[in-house]
């Protein structure tokens, strides 16, 4: 996948265009989050619709490498809580809280769509605002 195509995916995510975002996943694609495994575009879409009722989440790609079968990125993720989220993966969030961290994310591609996505958080931004 080319960087420009991946940037479209990030744009859909940040704009909350869930159907367009989920079209990047294969029908049997999986997204491994820190606290759960989502299977298929419907579960992924439902999860983010629910999450974004509680937080304003934004993504910023720091670096991107890919070939025909894989993508690896460093991704800065920021959450601003707009509705209490006591079951947030990292710590409970209250309205007004901001949490940000950097992930390393690996994507396995089949026919230029996401088959499996897995992430590892490695740096919390303690000064996020």
Short mmCIF file of N, CA and C in Angstrom, two decimals:
data_model
loop_
_atom_site.label_atom_id
_atom_site.label_comp_id
_atom_site.label_asym_id
_atom_site.label_seq_id
_atom_site.Cartn_x
_atom_site.Cartn_y
_atom_site.Cartn_z
N UNK A 1 0.85 -1.18 0.00
CA UNK A 1 0.00 0.00 0.00
C UNK A 1 0.90 1.24 0.00
N UNK A 2 0.54 2.17 -0.77
CA UNK A 2 1.28 3.43 -0.87
C UNK A 2 0.90 4.36 0.29
N UNK A 3 1.82 5.24 0.64
CA UNK A 3 1.60 6.17 1.74
C UNK A 3 0.37 7.05 1.49
N UNK A 4 0.15 7.44 0.24
CA UNK A 4 -0.99 8.30 -0.09
C UNK A 4 -2.31 7.59 0.18
N UNK A 5 -2.36 6.30 -0.13
CA UNK A 5 -3.57 5.51 0.11
C UNK A 5 -3.80 5.36 1.61
N UNK A 6 -2.73 5.09 2.34
CA UNK A 6 -2.86 4.96 3.80
C UNK A 6 -3.31 6.28 4.41
N UNK A 7 -2.83 7.39 3.88
CA UNK A 7 -3.25 8.71 4.38
C UNK A 7 -4.75 8.91 4.20
N UNK A 8 -5.33 8.33 3.15
CA UNK A 8 -6.78 8.39 2.97
C UNK A 8 -7.49 7.67 4.12
N UNK A 9 -6.97 6.51 4.50
CA UNK A 9 -7.52 5.75 5.62
C UNK A 9 -7.50 6.60 6.90
N UNK A 10 -6.35 7.21 7.20
CA UNK A 10 -6.24 8.05 8.40
C UNK A 10 -7.20 9.22 8.31
N UNK A 11 -7.34 9.80 7.13
CA UNK A 11 -8.29 10.90 6.94
C UNK A 11 -9.72 10.48 7.23
N UNK A 12 -10.10 9.29 6.76
CA UNK A 12 -11.45 8.77 7.05
C UNK A 12 -11.63 8.58 8.55
N UNK A 13 -10.61 8.02 9.22
CA UNK A 13 -10.69 7.80 10.66
C UNK A 13 -10.89 9.13 11.38
N UNK A 14 -10.03 10.09 11.11
CA UNK A 14 -10.10 11.37 11.81
C UNK A 14 -11.38 12.14 11.52
N UNK A 15 -11.99 11.90 10.36
CA UNK A 15 -13.24 12.58 10.00
C UNK A 15 -14.48 11.77 10.41
N UNK A 16 -14.27 10.63 11.06
CA UNK A 16 -15.36 9.76 11.52
C UNK A 16 -16.20 9.22 10.36
N UNK A 17 -15.56 8.97 9.23
CA UNK A 17 -16.23 8.32 8.10
C UNK A 17 -16.00 6.81 8.24
N UNK A 18 -16.81 6.20 9.12
CA UNK A 18 -16.58 4.82 9.52
C UNK A 18 -16.71 3.83 8.37
N UNK A 19 -17.69 3.99 7.52
CA UNK A 19 -17.85 3.05 6.41
C UNK A 19 -16.65 3.10 5.47
N UNK A 20 -16.18 4.30 5.15
CA UNK A 20 -15.01 4.44 4.29
C UNK A 20 -13.76 3.89 4.96
N UNK A 21 -13.62 4.14 6.27
CA UNK A 21 -12.49 3.62 7.02
C UNK A 21 -12.50 2.09 7.03
N UNK A 22 -13.65 1.51 7.29
CA UNK A 22 -13.74 0.05 7.40
C UNK A 22 -13.61 -0.65 6.05
N UNK A 23 -13.80 0.08 4.97
CA UNK A 23 -13.60 -0.52 3.64
C UNK A 23 -12.13 -0.91 3.41
N UNK A 24 -11.22 -0.38 4.22
CA UNK A 24 -9.81 -0.76 4.11
C UNK A 24 -9.55 -2.14 4.70
N UNK A 25 -10.50 -2.68 5.49
CA UNK A 25 -10.36 -4.00 6.10
C UNK A 25 -10.99 -5.06 5.21
N UNK A 26 -10.38 -6.23 5.17
CA UNK A 26 -10.99 -7.38 4.51
C UNK A 26 -12.21 -7.82 5.33
N UNK A 27 -13.15 -8.53 4.74
CA UNK A 27 -14.34 -8.97 5.49
C UNK A 27 -14.00 -9.77 6.75
N UNK A 28 -12.89 -10.49 6.73
CA UNK A 28 -12.48 -11.27 7.89
C UNK A 28 -11.28 -10.63 8.60
N UNK A 29 -11.06 -9.35 8.36
CA UNK A 29 -9.93 -8.64 8.97
C UNK A 29 -10.07 -8.52 10.47
N UNK A 30 -8.93 -8.44 11.15
CA UNK A 30 -8.90 -8.35 12.60
C UNK A 30 -8.10 -7.14 13.05
N UNK A 31 -8.57 -6.51 14.12
CA UNK A 31 -7.88 -5.38 14.76
C UNK A 31 -7.64 -5.76 16.22
N UNK A 32 -6.37 -5.93 16.58
CA UNK A 32 -6.01 -6.29 17.95
C UNK A 32 -5.69 -5.02 18.73
N UNK A 33 -6.61 -4.63 19.59
CA UNK A 33 -6.43 -3.46 20.45
C UNK A 33 -5.76 -3.89 21.74
N UNK A 34 -5.30 -2.95 22.57
CA UNK A 34 -4.65 -3.34 23.82
C UNK A 34 -5.51 -4.23 24.72
N UNK A 35 -6.83 -4.03 24.67
CA UNK A 35 -7.69 -4.78 25.60
C UNK A 35 -8.69 -5.72 24.94
N UNK A 36 -8.71 -5.76 23.60
CA UNK A 36 -9.68 -6.65 22.96
C UNK A 36 -9.35 -6.87 21.50
N UNK A 37 -9.94 -7.92 20.95
CA UNK A 37 -9.78 -8.27 19.55
C UNK A 37 -11.10 -8.01 18.83
N UNK A 38 -11.03 -7.22 17.77
CA UNK A 38 -12.21 -6.94 16.96
C UNK A 38 -12.10 -7.71 15.66
N UNK A 39 -13.19 -8.39 15.28
CA UNK A 39 -13.19 -9.21 14.07
C UNK A 39 -14.21 -8.67 13.08
N UNK A 40 -13.72 -8.31 11.91
CA UNK A 40 -14.59 -7.86 10.82
C UNK A 40 -14.93 -6.38 10.91
N UNK A 41 -15.22 -5.80 9.75
CA UNK A 41 -15.53 -4.36 9.69
C UNK A 41 -16.69 -3.93 10.58
N UNK A 42 -17.71 -4.76 10.74
CA UNK A 42 -18.87 -4.35 11.56
C UNK A 42 -18.45 -4.14 13.02
N UNK A 43 -17.68 -5.07 13.59
CA UNK A 43 -17.24 -4.91 14.98
C UNK A 43 -16.32 -3.70 15.12
N UNK A 44 -15.45 -3.49 14.14
CA UNK A 44 -14.53 -2.35 14.17
C UNK A 44 -15.32 -1.05 14.13
N UNK A 45 -16.26 -0.96 13.20
CA UNK A 45 -17.10 0.24 13.07
C UNK A 45 -17.88 0.49 14.36
N UNK A 46 -18.52 -0.54 14.90
CA UNK A 46 -19.32 -0.39 16.13
C UNK A 46 -18.45 0.07 17.30
N UNK A 47 -17.26 -0.51 17.41
CA UNK A 47 -16.36 -0.12 18.50
C UNK A 47 -16.03 1.37 18.41
N UNK A 48 -15.63 1.85 17.24
CA UNK A 48 -15.24 3.25 17.12
C UNK A 48 -16.42 4.21 17.24
N UNK A 49 -17.57 3.81 16.77
CA UNK A 49 -18.76 4.66 16.99
C UNK A 49 -19.01 4.83 18.48
N UNK A 50 -18.94 3.73 19.23
CA UNK A 50 -19.13 3.79 20.68
C UNK A 50 -18.03 4.62 21.34
N UNK A 51 -16.76 4.34 21.02
CA UNK A 51 -15.65 5.04 21.64
C UNK A 51 -15.73 6.54 21.40
N UNK A 52 -16.08 6.92 20.17
CA UNK A 52 -16.10 8.34 19.82
C UNK A 52 -17.31 9.09 20.38
N UNK A 53 -18.22 8.39 21.04
CA UNK A 53 -19.25 9.05 21.83
C UNK A 53 -18.65 9.57 23.14
N UNK A 54 -17.48 9.02 23.53
CA UNK A 54 -16.83 9.34 24.80
C UNK A 54 -15.58 10.20 24.65
N UNK A 55 -14.88 10.04 23.54
CA UNK A 55 -13.62 10.76 23.35
C UNK A 55 -13.55 11.34 21.94
N UNK A 56 -12.84 12.43 21.84
CA UNK A 56 -12.45 12.97 20.55
C UNK A 56 -11.05 12.43 20.29
N UNK A 57 -10.95 11.46 19.40
CA UNK A 57 -9.68 10.79 19.13
C UNK A 57 -9.11 11.30 17.81
N UNK A 58 -7.82 11.57 17.80
CA UNK A 58 -7.17 11.97 16.55
C UNK A 58 -5.86 11.20 16.39
N UNK A 59 -5.55 10.91 15.14
CA UNK A 59 -4.35 10.14 14.79
C UNK A 59 -3.41 11.01 13.96
N UNK A 60 -2.11 10.83 14.20
CA UNK A 60 -1.10 11.51 13.38
C UNK A 60 0.05 10.53 13.11
N UNK A 61 0.27 10.22 11.86
CA UNK A 61 1.33 9.30 11.48
C UNK A 61 2.68 10.01 11.60
N UNK A 62 3.58 9.40 12.36
CA UNK A 62 4.94 9.94 12.52
C UNK A 62 5.87 9.42 11.43
N UNK A 63 5.78 8.13 11.13
CA UNK A 63 6.51 7.55 10.00
C UNK A 63 5.76 6.34 9.48
N UNK A 64 6.06 5.98 8.24
CA UNK A 64 5.32 4.94 7.52
C UNK A 64 6.30 4.18 6.63
N UNK A 65 6.26 2.86 6.68
CA UNK A 65 6.99 2.02 5.72
C UNK A 65 6.05 0.90 5.29
N UNK A 66 6.18 0.48 4.04
CA UNK A 66 5.30 -0.58 3.56
C UNK A 66 5.94 -1.32 2.40
N UNK A 67 5.38 -2.49 2.14
CA UNK A 67 5.64 -3.23 0.92
C UNK A 67 4.29 -3.82 0.50
N UNK A 68 4.29 -4.78 -0.39
CA UNK A 68 3.01 -5.30 -0.89
C UNK A 68 2.27 -6.16 0.14
N UNK A 69 2.93 -6.57 1.23
CA UNK A 69 2.29 -7.45 2.21
C UNK A 69 2.18 -6.86 3.62
N UNK A 70 2.88 -5.73 3.89
CA UNK A 70 2.92 -5.21 5.25
C UNK A 70 3.01 -3.69 5.27
N UNK A 71 2.53 -3.15 6.38
CA UNK A 71 2.74 -1.74 6.71
C UNK A 71 3.22 -1.70 8.15
N UNK A 72 4.15 -0.80 8.43
CA UNK A 72 4.56 -0.52 9.81
C UNK A 72 4.53 1.00 9.97
N UNK A 73 3.91 1.45 11.06
CA UNK A 73 3.85 2.89 11.30
C UNK A 73 4.13 3.18 12.76
N UNK A 74 4.57 4.41 12.99
CA UNK A 74 4.58 4.98 14.32
C UNK A 74 3.44 5.99 14.31
N UNK A 75 2.55 5.87 15.27
CA UNK A 75 1.32 6.66 15.26
C UNK A 75 1.13 7.35 16.60
N UNK A 76 0.96 8.67 16.56
CA UNK A 76 0.62 9.45 17.75
C UNK A 76 -0.90 9.51 17.84
N UNK A 77 -1.43 9.12 18.99
CA UNK A 77 -2.87 9.05 19.20
C UNK A 77 -3.23 9.92 20.39
N UNK A 78 -4.23 10.79 20.20
CA UNK A 78 -4.66 11.69 21.26
C UNK A 78 -6.15 11.50 21.51
N UNK A 79 -6.50 11.36 22.79
CA UNK A 79 -7.89 11.23 23.21
C UNK A 79 -8.24 12.41 24.12
N UNK A 80 -9.29 13.12 23.79
CA UNK A 80 -9.82 14.17 24.67
C UNK A 80 -11.21 13.70 25.10
N UNK A 81 -11.39 13.50 26.39
CA UNK A 81 -12.62 12.92 26.91
C UNK A 81 -13.75 13.94 26.93
N UNK A 82 -14.87 13.58 26.31
CA UNK A 82 -16.06 14.44 26.27
C UNK A 82 -17.22 13.83 27.06
N UNK A 83 -17.09 12.57 27.42
CA UNK A 83 -18.09 11.85 28.23
C UNK A 83 -17.32 10.80 29.03
N UNK A 84 -17.54 10.73 30.32
CA UNK A 84 -16.76 9.84 31.19
C UNK A 84 -16.59 8.45 30.60
N UNK A 85 -15.37 7.94 30.71
CA UNK A 85 -15.04 6.62 30.15
C UNK A 85 -14.22 5.84 31.18
N UNK A 86 -14.89 5.28 32.20
CA UNK A 86 -14.16 4.59 33.26
C UNK A 86 -13.47 3.31 32.78
N UNK A 87 -13.94 2.73 31.67
CA UNK A 87 -13.36 1.47 31.19
C UNK A 87 -12.35 1.67 30.05
N UNK A 88 -11.77 2.86 29.95
CA UNK A 88 -10.74 3.13 28.94
C UNK A 88 -9.56 2.18 29.14
N UNK A 89 -8.94 1.76 28.05
CA UNK A 89 -7.88 0.75 28.09
C UNK A 89 -6.73 1.06 29.03
N UNK A 90 -6.34 2.31 29.14
CA UNK A 90 -5.13 2.65 29.89
C UNK A 90 -5.40 3.14 31.30
N UNK A 91 -6.47 3.91 31.45
CA UNK A 91 -6.85 4.42 32.77
C UNK A 91 -8.22 5.05 32.62
N UNK A 92 -8.98 5.14 33.68
CA UNK A 92 -10.28 5.82 33.57
C UNK A 92 -10.10 7.25 33.11
N UNK A 93 -11.03 7.70 32.26
CA UNK A 93 -11.00 9.09 31.78
C UNK A 93 -12.26 9.80 32.25
N UNK A 94 -12.06 11.01 32.76
CA UNK A 94 -13.17 11.89 33.14
C UNK A 94 -13.29 12.98 32.09
N UNK A 95 -14.45 13.60 32.03
CA UNK A 95 -14.67 14.69 31.07
C UNK A 95 -13.56 15.73 31.25
N UNK A 96 -12.95 16.12 30.14
CA UNK A 96 -11.87 17.09 30.15
C UNK A 96 -10.48 16.48 30.17
N UNK A 97 -10.36 15.20 30.55
CA UNK A 97 -9.05 14.54 30.55
C UNK A 97 -8.53 14.40 29.12
N UNK A 98 -7.22 14.48 29.01
CA UNK A 98 -6.55 14.22 27.74
C UNK A 98 -5.52 13.13 27.98
N UNK A 99 -5.52 12.15 27.10
CA UNK A 99 -4.54 11.06 27.15
C UNK A 99 -3.96 10.91 25.76
N UNK A 100 -2.64 10.83 25.67
CA UNK A 100 -2.00 10.65 24.36
C UNK A 100 -0.83 9.70 24.50
N UNK A 101 -0.58 8.97 23.45
CA UNK A 101 0.54 8.04 23.45
C UNK A 101 0.94 7.73 22.01
N UNK A 102 2.09 7.10 21.89
CA UNK A 102 2.60 6.69 20.59
C UNK A 102 2.54 5.17 20.49
N UNK A 103 2.08 4.71 19.36
CA UNK A 103 1.98 3.28 19.06
C UNK A 103 2.93 2.90 17.94
N UNK A 104 3.37 1.67 17.97
CA UNK A 104 3.91 1.01 16.79
C UNK A 104 2.80 0.08 16.31
N UNK A 105 2.45 0.17 15.05
CA UNK A 105 1.34 -0.63 14.52
C UNK A 105 1.82 -1.38 13.29
N UNK A 106 1.48 -2.66 13.24
CA UNK A 106 1.81 -3.51 12.10
C UNK A 106 0.52 -3.95 11.43
N UNK A 107 0.49 -3.82 10.12
CA UNK A 107 -0.65 -4.21 9.31
C UNK A 107 -0.21 -5.32 8.37
N UNK A 108 -0.95 -6.41 8.35
CA UNK A 108 -0.76 -7.45 7.34
C UNK A 108 -1.77 -7.18 6.24
N UNK A 109 -1.31 -7.17 5.00
CA UNK A 109 -2.16 -6.85 3.85
C UNK A 109 -2.42 -8.10 3.02
N UNK A 110 -3.64 -8.20 2.53
CA UNK A 110 -4.01 -9.18 1.51
C UNK A 110 -4.81 -8.41 0.48
N UNK A 111 -4.34 -8.45 -0.76
CA UNK A 111 -4.99 -7.70 -1.84
C UNK A 111 -5.17 -6.22 -1.48
N UNK A 112 -4.14 -5.67 -0.86
CA UNK A 112 -4.08 -4.24 -0.50
C UNK A 112 -5.15 -3.80 0.50
N UNK A 113 -5.63 -4.76 1.31
CA UNK A 113 -6.57 -4.45 2.39
C UNK A 113 -6.05 -5.06 3.67
N UNK A 114 -6.50 -4.52 4.81
CA UNK A 114 -6.00 -4.95 6.11
C UNK A 114 -6.59 -6.31 6.49
N UNK A 115 -5.71 -7.29 6.67
CA UNK A 115 -6.11 -8.61 7.14
C UNK A 115 -5.98 -8.69 8.66
N UNK A 116 -4.87 -8.16 9.16
CA UNK A 116 -4.61 -8.22 10.60
C UNK A 116 -3.86 -6.95 10.99
N UNK A 117 -4.32 -6.31 12.06
CA UNK A 117 -3.68 -5.10 12.57
C UNK A 117 -3.39 -5.34 14.05
N UNK A 118 -2.15 -5.08 14.45
CA UNK A 118 -1.80 -5.23 15.86
C UNK A 118 -0.92 -4.06 16.28
N UNK A 119 -1.08 -3.67 17.52
CA UNK A 119 -0.39 -2.47 17.98
C UNK A 119 0.29 -2.70 19.32
N UNK A 120 1.31 -1.89 19.53
CA UNK A 120 2.02 -1.89 20.80
C UNK A 120 2.24 -0.44 21.21
N UNK A 121 1.71 -0.08 22.35
CA UNK A 121 1.93 1.27 22.89
C UNK A 121 3.31 1.30 23.53
N UNK A 122 4.07 2.35 23.24
CA UNK A 122 5.40 2.38 23.85
C UNK A 122 5.78 3.71 24.47
N UNK A 123 5.01 4.75 24.27
CA UNK A 123 5.39 6.03 24.87
C UNK A 123 4.15 6.84 25.19
N UNK A 124 3.90 7.06 26.47
CA UNK A 124 2.80 7.90 26.90
C UNK A 124 3.28 9.35 26.94
N UNK A 125 2.47 10.24 26.39
CA UNK A 125 2.78 11.68 26.40
C UNK A 125 2.19 12.28 27.67
N UNK A 126 2.99 12.40 28.69
CA UNK A 126 2.51 12.89 29.99
C UNK A 126 2.17 14.37 29.98
N UNK A 127 2.59 15.08 28.93
CA UNK A 127 2.32 16.52 28.83
C UNK A 127 1.20 16.83 27.85
N UNK A 128 0.47 15.83 27.41
CA UNK A 128 -0.59 16.04 26.40
C UNK A 128 -1.65 16.99 26.92
N UNK A 129 -2.07 17.88 26.03
CA UNK A 129 -3.12 18.84 26.37
C UNK A 129 -4.14 18.87 25.27
#
